[in-house]
XYZ file of C-alpha atoms in Angstrom:
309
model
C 10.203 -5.062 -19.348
C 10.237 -5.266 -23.196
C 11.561 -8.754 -22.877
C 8.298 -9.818 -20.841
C 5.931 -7.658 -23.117
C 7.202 -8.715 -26.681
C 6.089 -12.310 -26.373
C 2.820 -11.501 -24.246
C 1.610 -8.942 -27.346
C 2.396 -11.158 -29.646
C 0.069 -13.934 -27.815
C -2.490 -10.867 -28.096
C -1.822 -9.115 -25.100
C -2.761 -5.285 -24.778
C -0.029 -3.627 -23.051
C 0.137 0.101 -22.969
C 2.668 2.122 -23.991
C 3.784 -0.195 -26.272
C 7.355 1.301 -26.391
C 7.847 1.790 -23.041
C 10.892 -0.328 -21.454
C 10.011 0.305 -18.299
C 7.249 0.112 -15.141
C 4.390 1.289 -15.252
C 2.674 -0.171 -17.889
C -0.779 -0.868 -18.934
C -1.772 -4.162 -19.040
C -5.621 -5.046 -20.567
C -7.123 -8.845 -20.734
C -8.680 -10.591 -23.739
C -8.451 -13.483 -25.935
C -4.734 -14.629 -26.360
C -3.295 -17.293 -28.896
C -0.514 -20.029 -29.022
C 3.121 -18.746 -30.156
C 6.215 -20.627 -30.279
C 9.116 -18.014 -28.627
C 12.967 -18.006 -28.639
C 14.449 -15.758 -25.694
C 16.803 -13.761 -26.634
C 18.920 -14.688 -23.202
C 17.851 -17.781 -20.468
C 15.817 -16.160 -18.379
C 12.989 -17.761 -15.733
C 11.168 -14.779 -15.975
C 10.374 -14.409 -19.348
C 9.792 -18.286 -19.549
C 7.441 -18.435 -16.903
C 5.296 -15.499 -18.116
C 4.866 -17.432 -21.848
C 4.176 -20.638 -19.746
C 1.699 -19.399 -17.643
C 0.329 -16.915 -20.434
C -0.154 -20.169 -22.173
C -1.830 -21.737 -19.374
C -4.306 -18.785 -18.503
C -5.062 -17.838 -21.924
C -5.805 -21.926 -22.512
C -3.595 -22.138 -25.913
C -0.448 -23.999 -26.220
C 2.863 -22.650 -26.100
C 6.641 -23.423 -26.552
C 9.803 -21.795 -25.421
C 13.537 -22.493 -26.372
C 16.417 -20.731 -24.459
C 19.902 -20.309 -25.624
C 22.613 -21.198 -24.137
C 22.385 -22.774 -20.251
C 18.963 -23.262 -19.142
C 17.630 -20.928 -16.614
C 15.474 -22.055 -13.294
C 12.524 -24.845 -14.165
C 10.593 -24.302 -10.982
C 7.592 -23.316 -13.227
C 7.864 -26.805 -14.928
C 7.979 -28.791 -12.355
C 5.346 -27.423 -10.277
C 3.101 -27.546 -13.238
C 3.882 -30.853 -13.993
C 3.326 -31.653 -10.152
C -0.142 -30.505 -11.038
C -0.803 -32.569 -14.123
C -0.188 -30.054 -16.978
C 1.758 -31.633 -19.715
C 5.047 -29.611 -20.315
C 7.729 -31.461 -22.890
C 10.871 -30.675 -23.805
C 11.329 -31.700 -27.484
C 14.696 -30.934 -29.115
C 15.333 -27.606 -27.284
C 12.140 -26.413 -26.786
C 9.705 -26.047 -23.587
C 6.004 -27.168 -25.023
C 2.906 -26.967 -22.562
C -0.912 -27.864 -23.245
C -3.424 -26.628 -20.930
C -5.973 -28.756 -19.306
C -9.065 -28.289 -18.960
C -8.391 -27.185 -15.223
C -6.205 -26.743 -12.262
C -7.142 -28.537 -8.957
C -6.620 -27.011 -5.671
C -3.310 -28.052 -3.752
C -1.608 -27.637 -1.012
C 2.372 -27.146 -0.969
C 5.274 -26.012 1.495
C 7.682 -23.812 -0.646
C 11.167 -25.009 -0.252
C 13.795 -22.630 0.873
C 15.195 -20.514 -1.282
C 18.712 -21.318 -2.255
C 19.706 -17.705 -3.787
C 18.626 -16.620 0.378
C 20.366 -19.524 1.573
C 23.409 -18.764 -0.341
C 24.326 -15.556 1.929
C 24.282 -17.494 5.074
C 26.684 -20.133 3.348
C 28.815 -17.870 2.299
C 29.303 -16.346 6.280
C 29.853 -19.458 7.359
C 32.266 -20.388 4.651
C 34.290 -17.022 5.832
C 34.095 -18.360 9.618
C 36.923 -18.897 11.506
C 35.076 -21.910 13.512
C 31.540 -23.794 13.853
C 29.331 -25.532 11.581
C 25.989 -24.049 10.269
C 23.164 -26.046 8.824
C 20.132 -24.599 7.045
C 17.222 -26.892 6.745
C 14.287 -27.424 4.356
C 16.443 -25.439 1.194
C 15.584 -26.077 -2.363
C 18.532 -27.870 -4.099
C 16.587 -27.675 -7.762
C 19.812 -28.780 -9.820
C 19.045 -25.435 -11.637
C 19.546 -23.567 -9.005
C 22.345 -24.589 -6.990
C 25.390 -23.710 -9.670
C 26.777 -21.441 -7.146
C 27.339 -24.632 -4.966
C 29.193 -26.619 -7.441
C 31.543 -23.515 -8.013
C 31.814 -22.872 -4.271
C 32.768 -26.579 -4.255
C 35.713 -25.885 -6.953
C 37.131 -23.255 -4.513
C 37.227 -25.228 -1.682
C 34.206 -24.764 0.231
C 33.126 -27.290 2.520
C 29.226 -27.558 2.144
C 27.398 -30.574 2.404
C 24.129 -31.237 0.991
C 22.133 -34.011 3.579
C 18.545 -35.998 3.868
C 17.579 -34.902 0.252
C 13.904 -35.870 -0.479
C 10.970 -34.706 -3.076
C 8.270 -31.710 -2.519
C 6.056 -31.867 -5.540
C 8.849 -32.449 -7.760
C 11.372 -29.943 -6.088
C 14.227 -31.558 -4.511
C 14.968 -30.346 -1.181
C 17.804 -31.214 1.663
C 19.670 -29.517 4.607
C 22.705 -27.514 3.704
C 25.659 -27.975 5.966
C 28.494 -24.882 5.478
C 31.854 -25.187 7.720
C 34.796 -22.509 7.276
C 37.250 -23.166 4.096
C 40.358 -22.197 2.805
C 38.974 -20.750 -0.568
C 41.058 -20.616 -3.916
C 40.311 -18.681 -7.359
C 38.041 -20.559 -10.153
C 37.075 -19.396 -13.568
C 33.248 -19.646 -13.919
C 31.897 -20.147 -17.834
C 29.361 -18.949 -19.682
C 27.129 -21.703 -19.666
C 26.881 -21.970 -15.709
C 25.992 -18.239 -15.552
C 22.146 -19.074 -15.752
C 22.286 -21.410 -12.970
C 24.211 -19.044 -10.550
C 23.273 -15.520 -12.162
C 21.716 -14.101 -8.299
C 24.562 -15.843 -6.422
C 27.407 -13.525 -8.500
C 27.206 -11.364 -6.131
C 27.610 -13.354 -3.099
C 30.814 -15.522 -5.016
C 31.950 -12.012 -5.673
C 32.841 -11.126 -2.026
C 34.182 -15.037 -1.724
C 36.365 -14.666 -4.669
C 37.590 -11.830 -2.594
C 38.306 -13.858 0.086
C 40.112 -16.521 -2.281
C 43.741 -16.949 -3.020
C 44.881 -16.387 -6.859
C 42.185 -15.255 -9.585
C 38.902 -15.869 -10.005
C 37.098 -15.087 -13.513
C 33.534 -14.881 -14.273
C 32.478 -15.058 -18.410
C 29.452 -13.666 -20.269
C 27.902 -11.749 -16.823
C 26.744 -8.948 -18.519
C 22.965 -9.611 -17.625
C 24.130 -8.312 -14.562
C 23.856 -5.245 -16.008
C 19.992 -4.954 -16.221
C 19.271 -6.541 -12.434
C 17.782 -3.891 -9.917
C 20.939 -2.079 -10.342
C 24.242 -2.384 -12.754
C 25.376 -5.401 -10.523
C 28.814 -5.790 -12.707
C 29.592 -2.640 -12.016
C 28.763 -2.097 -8.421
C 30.262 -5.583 -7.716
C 33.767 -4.182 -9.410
C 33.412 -0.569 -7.628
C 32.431 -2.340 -4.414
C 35.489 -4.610 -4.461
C 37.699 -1.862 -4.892
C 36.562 0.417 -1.965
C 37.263 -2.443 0.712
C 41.158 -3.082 -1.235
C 40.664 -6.251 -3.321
C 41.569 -5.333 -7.050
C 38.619 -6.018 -9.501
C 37.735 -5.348 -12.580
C 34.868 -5.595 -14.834
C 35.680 -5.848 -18.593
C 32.808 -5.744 -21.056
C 30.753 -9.066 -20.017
C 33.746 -10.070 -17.669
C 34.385 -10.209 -14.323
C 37.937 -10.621 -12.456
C 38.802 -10.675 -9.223
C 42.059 -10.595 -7.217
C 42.089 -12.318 -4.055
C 43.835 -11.397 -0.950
C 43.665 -11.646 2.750
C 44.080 -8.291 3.416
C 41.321 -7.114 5.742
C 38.348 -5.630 3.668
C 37.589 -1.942 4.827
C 35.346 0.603 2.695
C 32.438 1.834 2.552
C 29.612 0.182 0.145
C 27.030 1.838 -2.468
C 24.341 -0.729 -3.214
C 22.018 1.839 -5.127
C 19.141 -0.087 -3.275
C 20.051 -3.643 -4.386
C 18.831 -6.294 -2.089
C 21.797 -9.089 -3.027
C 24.889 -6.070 -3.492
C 23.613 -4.848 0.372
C 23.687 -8.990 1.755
C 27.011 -9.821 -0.390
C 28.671 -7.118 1.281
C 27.469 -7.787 4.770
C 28.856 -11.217 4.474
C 32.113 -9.397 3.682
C 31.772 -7.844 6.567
C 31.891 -10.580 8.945
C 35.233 -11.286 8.408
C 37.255 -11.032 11.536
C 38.469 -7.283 11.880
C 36.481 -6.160 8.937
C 35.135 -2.096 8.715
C 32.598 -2.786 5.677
C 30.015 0.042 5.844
C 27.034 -0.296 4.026
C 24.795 2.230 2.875
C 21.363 0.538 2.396
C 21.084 -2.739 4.233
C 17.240 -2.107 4.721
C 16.634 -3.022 0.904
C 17.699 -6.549 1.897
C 14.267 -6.667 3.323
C 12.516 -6.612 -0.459
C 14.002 -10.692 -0.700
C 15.116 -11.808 3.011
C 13.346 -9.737 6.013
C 15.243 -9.492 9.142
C 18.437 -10.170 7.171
C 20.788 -8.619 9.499
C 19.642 -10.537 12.242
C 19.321 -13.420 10.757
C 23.437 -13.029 9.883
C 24.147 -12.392 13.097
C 22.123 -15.514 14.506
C 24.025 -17.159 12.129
C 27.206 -16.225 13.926
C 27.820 -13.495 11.619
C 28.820 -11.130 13.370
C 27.101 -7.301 13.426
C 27.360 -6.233 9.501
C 27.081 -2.388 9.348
């Protein structure tokens, strides 16, 4: 949590213990002040909170990111409200107004959800599935574009404008994958979906290569690791080396059983696995799917999915 707390204290925030890393914390209100931040990795999270710090606390802030720039949602639906948010040679600036109106709004879809249900029907033998109404925020769809480099057929249809979020149908028919090599600067766009073009890189013929993944590391759970452990129960060989990821594919059929040490998108990327045709994938904790995508199971099998485990 430091990452969230260091920029929020120094804005004036009282946040108790101060050293902590970790929930819980102690979190007091009073009188904050402008700050201009750099982030010591792209991250949404730590944007938004200096953002909408800024915009509670009524001072003006700016953010720069390194590297590949993480989700804008938090821009754009500010902007959709009339708060002025610039970029100006790599940094995020916002002003406050005076005040927010009230609004109504119909949250998109959310792609990262959307993703899993792709992926099962890129991993189909037959059939066509189309989710409607999904965000396709240009920051957030990455893991399209590098399905698309491996060969998955997924179409992107009727795309129109929700308060500044783009948003369209998503159309996913079975594939004949092949390996990719994802870079570092795509990571930010894609970091939730590793998981999920994990188990497709597993599915893939030749190598597939992920670079500078080592935020995976501090998700819910070590993701990197899990995702390499994971791999190898079911028989694909993978390997994760420092802030690397590589993975063999094959066409062997995946059987293993899965730790997801409570992670919501390790538990879904492996059920997806597990609708391969003769697949034995047992997972240990598909309930914690429920913390980003109740009724996930079902909603796989609906999906013609098959029963994951």
């Amino acid at each position: 949590m430091r990452r969230v707390t260091l920029p929020l204290v120094a804005m004036g925030a009282k946040v108790a213990p101060a050293d902590r890393e970790t929930l819980p914390l102690t979190i007091r209100g009073g009188r904050l002040r402008g700050i201009r931040w750099e982030l010591p990795v792209s991250s949404a999270q730590i944007k938004s909170a200096v953002l909408l710090a800024g915009l509670a606390g009524g001072v003006e802030v700016s953010v720069r990111e390194p590297g590949g720039r993480s989700r804008d949602h938090t821009e754009r639906l500010l902007r959709g409200l009339g708060v002025s948010v610039e970029e100006r040679g790599g940094w995020i600036h916002l002003s406050p107004p005076e005040r927010l109106h009230p609004f109504e709004y119909e949250v998109p879809g959310d792609p990262s959800s959307a993703a899993f249900l792709v992926g099962a029907a890129v991993l189909a033998e037959s059939g066509e599935l189309v989710i409607r109404n999904v965000g396709v925020n240009p920051t957030r769809t990455g893991f399209l574009r590098v399905l698309e480099r491996m060969g998955g057929r997924v179409g992107v249809v009727g795309e129109r404008d929700q308060l500044g979020e783009p948003v369209a149908d998503l159309v996913a028919r079975p594939s004949a994958l092949r390996g990719t090599t994802v870079a570092a600067d795509e990571i930010p766009g894609l970091i939730d979906e590793i998981p999920l073009l994990a188990v497709l890189a597993a599915r893939a013929s030749g190598t597939t290569v992920f670079h500078e993944v080592g935020e995976l590391r501090v998700k819910e759970s070590d993701r990197l690791a899990l995702i390499a452990e994971n791999l190898r129960s079911v028989g694909v060989l993978a390997e994760a080396q420092g802030n690397t990821l590589v993975i063999e594919g094959t066409d062997a059929t995946p059987r293993g059983r899965i730790r997801t040490d409570g992670d919501h998108r390790i538990a879904m990327a492996f059920a997806v696995l597990g609708t391969v045709p003769g697949a034995r994938v047992r997972v240990d904790d598909l309930a914690c799917a429920a913390v980003s995508f109740p009724n996930f199971p079902a909603v796989l099998r609906r999906a013609g999915g098959g029963r994951p485990r």
